[in-house]
PDB file of C-alpha atoms and ligand atoms in Angstrom:
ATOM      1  CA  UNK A  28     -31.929  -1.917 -18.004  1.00 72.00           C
ATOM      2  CA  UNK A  29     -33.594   1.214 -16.752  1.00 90.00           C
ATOM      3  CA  UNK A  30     -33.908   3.127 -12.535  1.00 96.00           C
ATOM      4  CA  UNK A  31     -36.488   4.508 -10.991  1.00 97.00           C
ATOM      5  CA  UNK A  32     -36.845   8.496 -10.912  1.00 97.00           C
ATOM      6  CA  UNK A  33     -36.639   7.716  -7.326  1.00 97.00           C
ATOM      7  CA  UNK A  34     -33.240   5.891  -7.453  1.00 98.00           C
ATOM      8  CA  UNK A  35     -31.813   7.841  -9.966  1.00 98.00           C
ATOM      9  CA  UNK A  36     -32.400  10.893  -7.607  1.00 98.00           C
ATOM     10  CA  UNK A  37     -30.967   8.829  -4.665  1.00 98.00           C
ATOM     11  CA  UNK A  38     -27.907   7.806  -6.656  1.00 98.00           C
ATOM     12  CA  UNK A  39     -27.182  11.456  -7.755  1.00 98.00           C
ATOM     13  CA  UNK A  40     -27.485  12.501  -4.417  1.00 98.00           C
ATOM     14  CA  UNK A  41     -24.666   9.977  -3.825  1.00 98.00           C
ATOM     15  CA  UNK A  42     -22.677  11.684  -6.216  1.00 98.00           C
ATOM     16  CA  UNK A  43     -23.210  14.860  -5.127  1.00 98.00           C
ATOM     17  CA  UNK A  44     -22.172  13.403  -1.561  1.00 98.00           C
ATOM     18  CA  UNK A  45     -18.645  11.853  -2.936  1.00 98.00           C
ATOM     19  CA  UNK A  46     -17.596  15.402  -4.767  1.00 98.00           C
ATOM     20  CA  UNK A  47     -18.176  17.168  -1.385  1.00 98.00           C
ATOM     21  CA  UNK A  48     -15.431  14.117   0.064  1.00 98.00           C
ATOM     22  CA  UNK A  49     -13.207  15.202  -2.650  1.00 98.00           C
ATOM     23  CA  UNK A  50     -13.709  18.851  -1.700  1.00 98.00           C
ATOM     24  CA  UNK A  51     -13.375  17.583   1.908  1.00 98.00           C
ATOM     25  CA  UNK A  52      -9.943  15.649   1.676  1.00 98.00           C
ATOM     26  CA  UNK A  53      -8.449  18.586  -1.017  1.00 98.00           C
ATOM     27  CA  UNK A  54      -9.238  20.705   1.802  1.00 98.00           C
ATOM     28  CA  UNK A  55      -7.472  18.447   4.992  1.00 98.00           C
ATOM     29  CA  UNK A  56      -4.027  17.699   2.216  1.00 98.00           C
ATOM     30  CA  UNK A  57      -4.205  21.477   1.945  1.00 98.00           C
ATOM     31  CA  UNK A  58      -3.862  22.194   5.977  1.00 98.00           C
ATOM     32  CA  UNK A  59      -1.095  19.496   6.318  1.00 98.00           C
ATOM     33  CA  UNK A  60       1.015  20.745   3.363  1.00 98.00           C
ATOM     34  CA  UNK A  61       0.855  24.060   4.683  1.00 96.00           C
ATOM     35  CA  UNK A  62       2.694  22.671   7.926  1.00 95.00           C
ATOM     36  CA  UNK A  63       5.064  20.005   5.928  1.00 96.00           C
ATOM     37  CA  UNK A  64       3.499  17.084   7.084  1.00 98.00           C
ATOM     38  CA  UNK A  65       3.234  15.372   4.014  1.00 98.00           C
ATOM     39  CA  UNK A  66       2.620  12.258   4.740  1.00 98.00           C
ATOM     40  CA  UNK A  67      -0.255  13.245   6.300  1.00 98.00           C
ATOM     41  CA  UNK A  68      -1.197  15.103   3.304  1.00 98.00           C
ATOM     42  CA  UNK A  69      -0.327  12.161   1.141  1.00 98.00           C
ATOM     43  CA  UNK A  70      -3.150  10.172   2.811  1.00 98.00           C
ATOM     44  CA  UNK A  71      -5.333  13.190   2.309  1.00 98.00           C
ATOM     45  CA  UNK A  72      -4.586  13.568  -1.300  1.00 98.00           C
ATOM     46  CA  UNK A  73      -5.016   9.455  -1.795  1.00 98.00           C
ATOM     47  CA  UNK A  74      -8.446   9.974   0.009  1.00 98.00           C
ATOM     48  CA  UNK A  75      -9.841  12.513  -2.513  1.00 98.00           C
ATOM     49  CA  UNK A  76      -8.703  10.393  -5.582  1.00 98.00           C
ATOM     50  CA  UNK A  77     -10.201   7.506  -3.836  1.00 97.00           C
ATOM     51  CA  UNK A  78     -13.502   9.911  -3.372  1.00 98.00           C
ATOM     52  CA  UNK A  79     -13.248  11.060  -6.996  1.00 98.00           C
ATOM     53  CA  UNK A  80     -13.156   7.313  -7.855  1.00 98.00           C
ATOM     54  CA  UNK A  81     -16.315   6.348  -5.925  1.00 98.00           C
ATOM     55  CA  UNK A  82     -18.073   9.393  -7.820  1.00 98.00           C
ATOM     56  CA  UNK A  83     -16.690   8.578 -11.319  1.00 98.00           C
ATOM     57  CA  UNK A  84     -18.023   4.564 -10.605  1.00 98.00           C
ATOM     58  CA  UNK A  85     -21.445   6.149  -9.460  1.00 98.00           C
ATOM     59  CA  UNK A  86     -21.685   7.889 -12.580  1.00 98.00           C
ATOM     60  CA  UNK A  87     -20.745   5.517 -15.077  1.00 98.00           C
ATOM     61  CA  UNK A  88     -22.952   2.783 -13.392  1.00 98.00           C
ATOM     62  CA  UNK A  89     -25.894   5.750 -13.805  1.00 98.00           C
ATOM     63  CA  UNK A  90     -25.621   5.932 -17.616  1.00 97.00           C
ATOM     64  CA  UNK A  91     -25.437   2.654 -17.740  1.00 97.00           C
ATOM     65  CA  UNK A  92     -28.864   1.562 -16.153  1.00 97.00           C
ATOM     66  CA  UNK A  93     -29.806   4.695 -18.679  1.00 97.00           C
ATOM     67  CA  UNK A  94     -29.801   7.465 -15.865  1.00 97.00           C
ATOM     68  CA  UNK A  95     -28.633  11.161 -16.628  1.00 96.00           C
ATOM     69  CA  UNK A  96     -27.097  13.695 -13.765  1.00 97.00           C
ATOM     70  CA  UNK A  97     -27.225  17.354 -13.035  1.00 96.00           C
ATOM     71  CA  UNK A  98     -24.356  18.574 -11.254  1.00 96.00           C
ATOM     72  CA  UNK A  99     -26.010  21.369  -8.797  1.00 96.00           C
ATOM     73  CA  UNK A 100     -23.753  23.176  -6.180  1.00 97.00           C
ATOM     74  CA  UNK A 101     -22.076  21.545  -3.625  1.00 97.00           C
ATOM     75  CA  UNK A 102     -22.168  22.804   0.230  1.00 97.00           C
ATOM     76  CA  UNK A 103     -18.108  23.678   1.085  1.00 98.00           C
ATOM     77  CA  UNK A 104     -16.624  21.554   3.263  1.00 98.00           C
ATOM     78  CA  UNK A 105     -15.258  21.933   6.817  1.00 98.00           C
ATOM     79  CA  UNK A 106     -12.099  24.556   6.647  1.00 97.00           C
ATOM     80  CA  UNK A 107     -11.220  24.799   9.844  1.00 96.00           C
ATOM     81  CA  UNK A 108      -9.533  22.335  12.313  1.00 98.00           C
ATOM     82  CA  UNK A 109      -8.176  22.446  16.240  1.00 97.00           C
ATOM     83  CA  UNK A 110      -5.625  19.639  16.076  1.00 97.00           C
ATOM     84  CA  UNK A 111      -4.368  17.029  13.911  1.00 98.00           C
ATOM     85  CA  UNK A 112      -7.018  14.488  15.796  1.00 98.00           C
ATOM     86  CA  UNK A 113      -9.790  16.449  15.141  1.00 98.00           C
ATOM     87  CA  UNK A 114      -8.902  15.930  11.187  1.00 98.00           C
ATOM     88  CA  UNK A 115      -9.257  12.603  11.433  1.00 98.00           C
ATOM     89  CA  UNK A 116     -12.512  13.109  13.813  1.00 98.00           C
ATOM     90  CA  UNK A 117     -14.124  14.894  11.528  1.00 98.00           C
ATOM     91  CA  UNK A 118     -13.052  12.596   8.794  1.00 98.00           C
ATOM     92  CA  UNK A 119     -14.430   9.711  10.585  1.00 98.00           C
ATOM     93  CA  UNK A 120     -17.981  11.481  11.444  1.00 98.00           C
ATOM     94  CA  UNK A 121     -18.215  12.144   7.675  1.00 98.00           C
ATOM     95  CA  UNK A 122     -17.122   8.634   6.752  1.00 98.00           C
ATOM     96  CA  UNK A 123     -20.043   7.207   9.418  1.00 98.00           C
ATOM     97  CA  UNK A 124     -22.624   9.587   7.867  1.00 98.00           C
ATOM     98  CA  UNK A 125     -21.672   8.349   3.948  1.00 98.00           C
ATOM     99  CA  UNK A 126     -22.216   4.666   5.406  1.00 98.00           C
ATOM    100  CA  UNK A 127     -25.359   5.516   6.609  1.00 98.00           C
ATOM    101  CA  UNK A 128     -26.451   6.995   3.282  1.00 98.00           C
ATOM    102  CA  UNK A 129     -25.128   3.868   1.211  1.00 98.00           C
ATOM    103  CA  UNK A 130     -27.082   2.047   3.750  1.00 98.00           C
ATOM    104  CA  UNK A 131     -30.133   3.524   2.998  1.00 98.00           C
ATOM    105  CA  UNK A 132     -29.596   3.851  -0.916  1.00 98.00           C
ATOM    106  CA  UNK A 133     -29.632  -0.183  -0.450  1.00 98.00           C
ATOM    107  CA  UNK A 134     -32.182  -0.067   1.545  1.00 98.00           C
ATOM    108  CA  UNK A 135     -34.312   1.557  -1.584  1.00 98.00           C
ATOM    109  CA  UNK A 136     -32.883  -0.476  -3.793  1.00 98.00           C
ATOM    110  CA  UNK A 137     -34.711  -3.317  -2.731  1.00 97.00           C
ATOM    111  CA  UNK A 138     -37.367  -1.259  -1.464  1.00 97.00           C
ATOM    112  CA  UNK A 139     -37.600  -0.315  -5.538  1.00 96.00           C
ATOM    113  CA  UNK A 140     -36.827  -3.995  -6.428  1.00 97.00           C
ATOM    114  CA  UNK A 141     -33.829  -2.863  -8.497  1.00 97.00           C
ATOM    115  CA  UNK A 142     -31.360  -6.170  -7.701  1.00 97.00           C
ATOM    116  CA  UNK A 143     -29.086  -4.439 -10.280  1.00 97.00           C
ATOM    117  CA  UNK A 144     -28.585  -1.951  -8.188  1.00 98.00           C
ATOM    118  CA  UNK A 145     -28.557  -3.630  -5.289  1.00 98.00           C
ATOM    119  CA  UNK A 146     -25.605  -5.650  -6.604  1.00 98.00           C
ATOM    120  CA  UNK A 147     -23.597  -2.769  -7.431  1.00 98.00           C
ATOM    121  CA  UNK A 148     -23.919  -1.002  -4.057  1.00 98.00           C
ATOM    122  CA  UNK A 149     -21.991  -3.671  -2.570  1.00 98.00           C
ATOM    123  CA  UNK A 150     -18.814  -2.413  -3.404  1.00 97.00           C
ATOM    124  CA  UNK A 151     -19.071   0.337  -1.882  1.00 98.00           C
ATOM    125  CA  UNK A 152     -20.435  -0.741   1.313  1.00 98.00           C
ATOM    126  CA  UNK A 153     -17.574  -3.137   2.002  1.00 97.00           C
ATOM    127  CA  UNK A 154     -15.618  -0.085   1.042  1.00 96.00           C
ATOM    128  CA  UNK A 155     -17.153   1.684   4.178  1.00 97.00           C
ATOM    129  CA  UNK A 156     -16.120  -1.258   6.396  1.00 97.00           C
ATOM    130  CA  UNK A 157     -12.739  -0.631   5.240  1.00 95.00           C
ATOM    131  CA  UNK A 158     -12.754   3.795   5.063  1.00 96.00           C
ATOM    132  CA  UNK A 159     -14.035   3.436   9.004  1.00 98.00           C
ATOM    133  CA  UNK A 160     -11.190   1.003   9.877  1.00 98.00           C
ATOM    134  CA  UNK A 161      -8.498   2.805   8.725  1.00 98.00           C
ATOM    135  CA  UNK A 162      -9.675   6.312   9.996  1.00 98.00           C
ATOM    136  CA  UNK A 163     -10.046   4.731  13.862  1.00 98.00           C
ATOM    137  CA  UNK A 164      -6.588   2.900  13.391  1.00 98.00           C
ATOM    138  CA  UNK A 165      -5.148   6.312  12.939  1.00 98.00           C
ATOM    139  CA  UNK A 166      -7.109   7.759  15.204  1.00 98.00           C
ATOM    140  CA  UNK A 167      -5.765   5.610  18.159  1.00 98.00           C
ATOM    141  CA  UNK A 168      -1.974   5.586  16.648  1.00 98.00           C
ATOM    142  CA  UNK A 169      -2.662   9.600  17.728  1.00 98.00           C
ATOM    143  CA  UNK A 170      -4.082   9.137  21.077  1.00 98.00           C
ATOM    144  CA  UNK A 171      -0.959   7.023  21.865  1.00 98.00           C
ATOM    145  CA  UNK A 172       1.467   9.706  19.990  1.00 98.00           C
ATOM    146  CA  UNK A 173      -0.246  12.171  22.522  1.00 96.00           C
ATOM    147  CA  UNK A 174       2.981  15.173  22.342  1.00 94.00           C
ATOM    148  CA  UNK A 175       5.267  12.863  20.891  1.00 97.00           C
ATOM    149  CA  UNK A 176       6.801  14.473  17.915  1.00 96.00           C
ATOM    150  CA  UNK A 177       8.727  12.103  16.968  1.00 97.00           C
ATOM    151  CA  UNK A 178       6.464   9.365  16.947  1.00 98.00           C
ATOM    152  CA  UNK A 179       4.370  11.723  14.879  1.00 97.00           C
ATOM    153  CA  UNK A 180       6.648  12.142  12.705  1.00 97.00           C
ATOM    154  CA  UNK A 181       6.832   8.488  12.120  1.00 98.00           C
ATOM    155  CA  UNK A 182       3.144   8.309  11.700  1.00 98.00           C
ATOM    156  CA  UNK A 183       3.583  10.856   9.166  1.00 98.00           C
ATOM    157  CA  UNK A 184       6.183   9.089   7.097  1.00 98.00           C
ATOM    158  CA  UNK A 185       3.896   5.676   7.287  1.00 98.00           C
ATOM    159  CA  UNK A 186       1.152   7.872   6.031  1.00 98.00           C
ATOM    160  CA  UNK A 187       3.585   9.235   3.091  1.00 98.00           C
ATOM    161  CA  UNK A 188       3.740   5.567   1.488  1.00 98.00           C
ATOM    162  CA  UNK A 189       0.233   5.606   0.946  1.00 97.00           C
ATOM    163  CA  UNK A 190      -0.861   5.018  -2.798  1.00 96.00           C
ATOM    164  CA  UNK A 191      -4.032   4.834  -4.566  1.00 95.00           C
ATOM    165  CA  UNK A 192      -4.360   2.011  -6.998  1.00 89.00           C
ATOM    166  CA  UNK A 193      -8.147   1.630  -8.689  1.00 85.00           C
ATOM    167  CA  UNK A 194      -9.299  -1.856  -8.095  1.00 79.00           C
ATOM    168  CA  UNK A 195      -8.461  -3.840 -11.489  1.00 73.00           C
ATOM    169  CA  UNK A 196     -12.359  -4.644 -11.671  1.00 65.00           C
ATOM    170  CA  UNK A 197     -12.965  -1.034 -11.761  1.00 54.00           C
ATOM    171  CA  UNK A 198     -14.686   0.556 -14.588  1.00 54.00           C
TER     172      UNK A 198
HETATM  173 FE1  LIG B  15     -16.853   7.608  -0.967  1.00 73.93          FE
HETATM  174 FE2  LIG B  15     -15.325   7.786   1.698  1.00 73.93          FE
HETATM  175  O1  LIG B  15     -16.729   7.151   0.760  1.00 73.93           O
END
């Protein structure tokens, strides 16, 4: 099984794409923990294991088509936030722009005629569906918690129960 220069650089973009959402959601558990919201930093931290999962699948499936990787630099993520909400804003903006780039790495895919590939993108696009759900859900539990703190802080313990648990699949 071999990939296209073209794909391969595509796919390793990809990569480079899920460390920066690591980076990203270290960087979010980081401004919750400072504050003791830990549930909220629970979902962070599940987030970036989730992220380094994605990356770690990308790059096994790579060497296995015979691909190789360079790690270059990665940009730093966003640092700065005005409110709880805007976390989960900018969370979701990211989220929308990584299922536009999956959408367009299967979009070469069959451009490139590479069904294996293809096929394994498929995961990750459901995986989208299911990253942009979650993010809005929260996103409206916070509209509705407005200056509520204790409803906040019930978010926050929901949030804390939060686990990550590799699909069994997973390789
Ligand atoms: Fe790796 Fe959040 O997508």
């Amino acid at each position: 099984m071999g990939i296209s220069q073209k794909m391969q650089e595509a796919l390793v973009g990809q990569i480079h794409s899920e460390i920066y959402s690591v980076n990203q959601y270290l960087t979010m558990a980081s401004y919750f923990l400072k504050d003791d919201l830990n549930g909220f930093a629970n979902f962070f931290l599940v987030q970036a294991q989730e992220e380094n999962f994605h990356a770690m699948k990308q790059f096994q499936y790579l060497h296995d088509v015979g691909g190789s990787i360079q790690i270059s630099s990665i940009p730093a993520p966003i640092g700065e936030f005005t409110s709880i909400k805007n976390v989960f804003e900018v969370t979701l903006a990211h989220e929308k722009k990584v299922t536009q780039s999956i959408s367009n790495l299967i979009k070469l895919a069959l451009e490139e005629n590479d069904f294996a590939t293809h096929a394994f993108l498929q995961w990750f696009i459901t995986e989208q569906v299911e990253e942009e759900a979650v993010v809005s859900n929260i996103i409206k539990k916070l509209e509705m918690i407005g200056n509520n703190s204790s409803a906040l802080y019930l978010l926050n313990d929901e949030l804390a129960k939060r686990t990550f648990t590799p699909p069994p699949t997973a390789k």
